[in-house]
XYZ file of N, CA and C in Angstrom:
246
model
N 121.510 97.077 62.815
C 120.460 96.929 62.165
C 119.469 95.889 63.112
N 118.449 95.805 62.996
C 117.556 95.164 63.946
C 116.924 93.805 62.800
N 116.817 92.596 63.360
C 116.317 91.944 62.728
C 115.085 92.081 62.545
N 114.099 91.821 62.253
C 112.722 91.394 61.743
C 112.077 91.326 63.393
N 112.968 89.696 63.823
C 112.727 89.002 64.831
C 112.383 89.966 65.918
N 113.729 90.633 66.370
C 114.057 91.777 67.220
C 113.458 92.829 67.373
N 112.672 93.770 65.961
C 111.924 94.361 65.829
C 110.313 93.783 66.691
N 109.969 93.100 65.522
C 108.780 92.274 66.995
C 109.014 91.976 68.278
N 110.002 91.777 68.475
C 110.204 91.527 69.981
C 110.037 93.008 70.689
N 110.405 93.781 70.247
C 110.587 95.255 70.819
C 109.978 95.883 70.987
N 109.059 95.782 69.522
C 107.118 96.206 69.533
C 106.334 95.810 70.620
N 106.516 94.218 70.621
C 105.511 93.756 71.727
C 106.106 93.810 73.016
N 107.595 94.452 73.847
C 107.993 94.682 74.900
C 107.321 95.779 75.244
N 107.307 96.843 74.118
C 107.131 98.459 74.483
C 105.226 98.386 74.674
N 104.827 97.234 74.076
C 103.424 97.372 74.165
C 102.842 96.966 75.760
N 104.007 96.069 76.496
C 103.388 95.495 77.760
C 104.143 96.441 78.461
N 105.284 97.022 78.082
C 105.422 98.370 78.891
C 104.467 99.179 79.167
N 103.659 99.617 78.055
C 102.410 100.429 78.189
C 101.305 100.324 78.941
N 100.752 98.650 78.605
C 100.089 98.249 79.262
C 100.121 98.184 80.802
N 101.500 97.557 81.763
C 101.849 97.768 82.807
C 101.775 99.529 83.517
N 102.126 100.648 82.633
C 102.122 101.981 82.862
C 100.393 102.138 83.067
N 99.931 101.691 82.332
C 98.077 101.705 82.413
C 97.758 101.258 83.506
N 98.042 99.831 84.208
C 97.618 99.117 85.667
C 98.358 100.011 86.487
N 99.460 100.100 86.789
C 99.806 100.657 87.650
C 99.532 102.434 87.749
N 98.654 103.224 86.727
C 98.276 104.489 86.787
C 96.737 104.085 87.336
N 96.051 103.403 87.081
C 94.792 103.104 87.936
C 94.906 102.401 88.973
N 95.934 101.938 89.134
C 96.022 101.267 90.739
C 96.209 102.867 91.379
N 96.958 103.380 91.140
C 97.518 104.781 92.031
C 96.048 105.600 92.170
N 95.596 105.716 91.130
C 94.262 106.438 91.093
C 93.208 106.172 92.192
N 93.139 104.748 91.622
C 92.415 103.938 92.743
C 92.625 104.103 94.265
N 94.273 104.231 94.662
C 94.807 104.131 95.980
C 94.038 105.988 96.563
N 94.288 106.455 95.392
C 94.066 107.805 96.150
C 92.432 108.212 96.368
N 92.046 107.691 95.095
C 90.387 107.736 95.446
C 90.142 107.214 96.854
N 90.652 105.798 97.460
C 90.123 105.352 98.443
C 91.009 105.686 99.945
N 92.121 106.541 99.487
C 92.258 107.266 100.374
C 91.364 108.640 101.264
N 91.406 109.319 100.287
C 90.188 110.942 100.318
C 89.050 110.329 100.995
N 88.564 109.089 100.245
C 87.505 108.550 101.181
C 87.789 108.149 102.625
N 88.567 107.542 102.751
C 88.732 107.376 104.066
C 88.802 108.152 104.563
N 89.738 109.730 104.323
C 89.704 110.704 105.100
C 89.020 111.315 105.615
N 87.985 111.247 105.053
C 86.359 112.060 105.071
C 85.705 111.535 105.754
N 85.852 110.077 105.690
C 85.289 109.349 106.778
C 85.694 109.671 108.181
N 87.071 109.752 108.413
C 87.384 109.598 109.948
C 87.535 110.945 110.047
N 87.253 112.027 108.857
C 87.120 113.357 109.123
C 85.669 113.667 109.841
N 84.749 112.715 109.139
C 83.441 113.475 109.963
C 83.316 112.394 111.200
N 84.018 111.650 111.086
C 84.389 110.464 112.588
C 84.597 111.881 113.755
N 85.347 112.042 113.423
C 85.621 113.542 114.420
C 85.158 114.311 114.842
N 84.516 114.724 113.832
C 83.692 116.220 113.498
C 82.814 115.218 114.538
N 82.083 114.171 114.618
C 80.883 113.845 115.205
C 81.276 113.935 116.624
N 82.817 113.611 117.198
C 82.910 113.305 118.147
C 83.425 114.928 118.914
N 83.525 115.453 118.060
C 83.851 116.957 118.783
C 82.309 117.626 118.843
N 81.313 117.127 118.469
C 80.466 118.109 118.880
C 80.353 117.139 119.733
N 79.977 115.580 120.096
C 79.709 115.520 121.234
C 80.585 115.554 122.562
N 81.618 115.790 122.540
C 82.235 116.618 123.088
C 81.533 117.907 123.940
N 80.937 118.606 122.974
C 80.791 119.769 123.245
C 79.374 119.506 123.965
N 78.683 119.025 123.252
C 77.517 118.945 123.772
C 77.153 118.540 125.749
N 78.287 117.568 125.725
C 78.581 116.676 127.281
C 79.093 117.946 127.834
N 79.997 118.610 127.306
C 80.107 119.975 128.350
C 79.260 120.413 128.574
N 77.738 121.254 127.783
C 77.233 121.841 128.486
C 75.894 121.118 128.901
N 76.379 119.678 129.078
C 75.324 118.970 130.072
C 74.598 118.132 129.313
N 74.119 117.749 128.182
C 73.401 117.302 127.624
C 73.173 115.860 127.845
N 72.101 115.416 127.470
C 72.083 113.386 128.317
C 73.047 113.051 127.054
N 73.357 111.798 127.925
C 74.628 110.895 126.875
C 73.414 110.277 125.622
N 72.164 110.090 125.862
C 70.779 109.406 124.744
C 70.571 110.784 123.574
N 70.502 112.265 123.953
C 70.383 112.773 123.015
C 71.076 113.286 122.655
N 72.754 113.260 122.656
C 73.746 113.216 121.864
C 74.108 112.162 121.271
N 74.096 111.180 121.583
C 73.444 109.987 121.166
C 73.132 109.915 119.468
N 71.758 110.741 119.658
C 70.694 111.043 118.473
C 71.175 111.616 117.781
N 71.449 113.107 118.445
C 72.174 114.108 117.491
C 73.471 114.044 116.523
N 74.745 113.187 117.366
C 75.426 113.032 115.943
C 75.592 111.708 115.542
N 74.923 110.680 115.924
C 74.788 109.490 115.484
C 75.564 108.282 116.124
N 76.024 108.654 116.933
C 77.107 107.995 117.885
C 76.502 107.176 118.579
N 77.237 105.661 119.098
C 76.335 105.066 120.094
C 76.196 105.558 120.825
N 75.405 104.895 122.248
C 75.124 105.165 123.266
C 76.834 104.723 124.198
N 77.229 103.727 123.904
C 78.402 103.223 124.309
C 79.176 104.514 124.523
N 79.403 104.484 122.980
C 80.765 105.557 122.802
C 80.659 107.058 123.389
N 79.313 107.467 123.460
C 79.396 108.486 124.061
C 79.523 108.342 125.661
N 79.111 107.488 126.542
C 79.424 107.329 127.486
C 80.814 107.376 127.643
N 81.262 106.007 126.847
C 83.185 106.300 126.919
C 83.508 107.855 126.827
N 82.751 108.590 126.014
C 83.667 109.782 125.992
C 83.498 110.731 127.290
N 82.564 110.615 127.977
C 81.948 111.597 129.167
C 82.766 110.568 130.270
N 82.958 109.433 130.462
C 84.177 108.889 131.359
C 85.129 109.251 131.173
N 85.975 109.845 129.696
C 87.180 110.269 129.810
C 87.658 111.313 130.301
């Protein structure tokens, strides 16, 4: 048998455990969301670079490629020289 004080402490410990689980779950959800967003950003950036590479192969100007892709002139110049 538990004393009233032990039962009270057990209930408090369980309550804290549940709060910690909720905090951990929220942190995991936030991390997953941020990871997805970062992955999408990286995917869009890589897509821009792929388009720039294709346009460079077709002989388009660096300035035009920059305008079409949103990449800076410097980045397109660097890609051209690779």
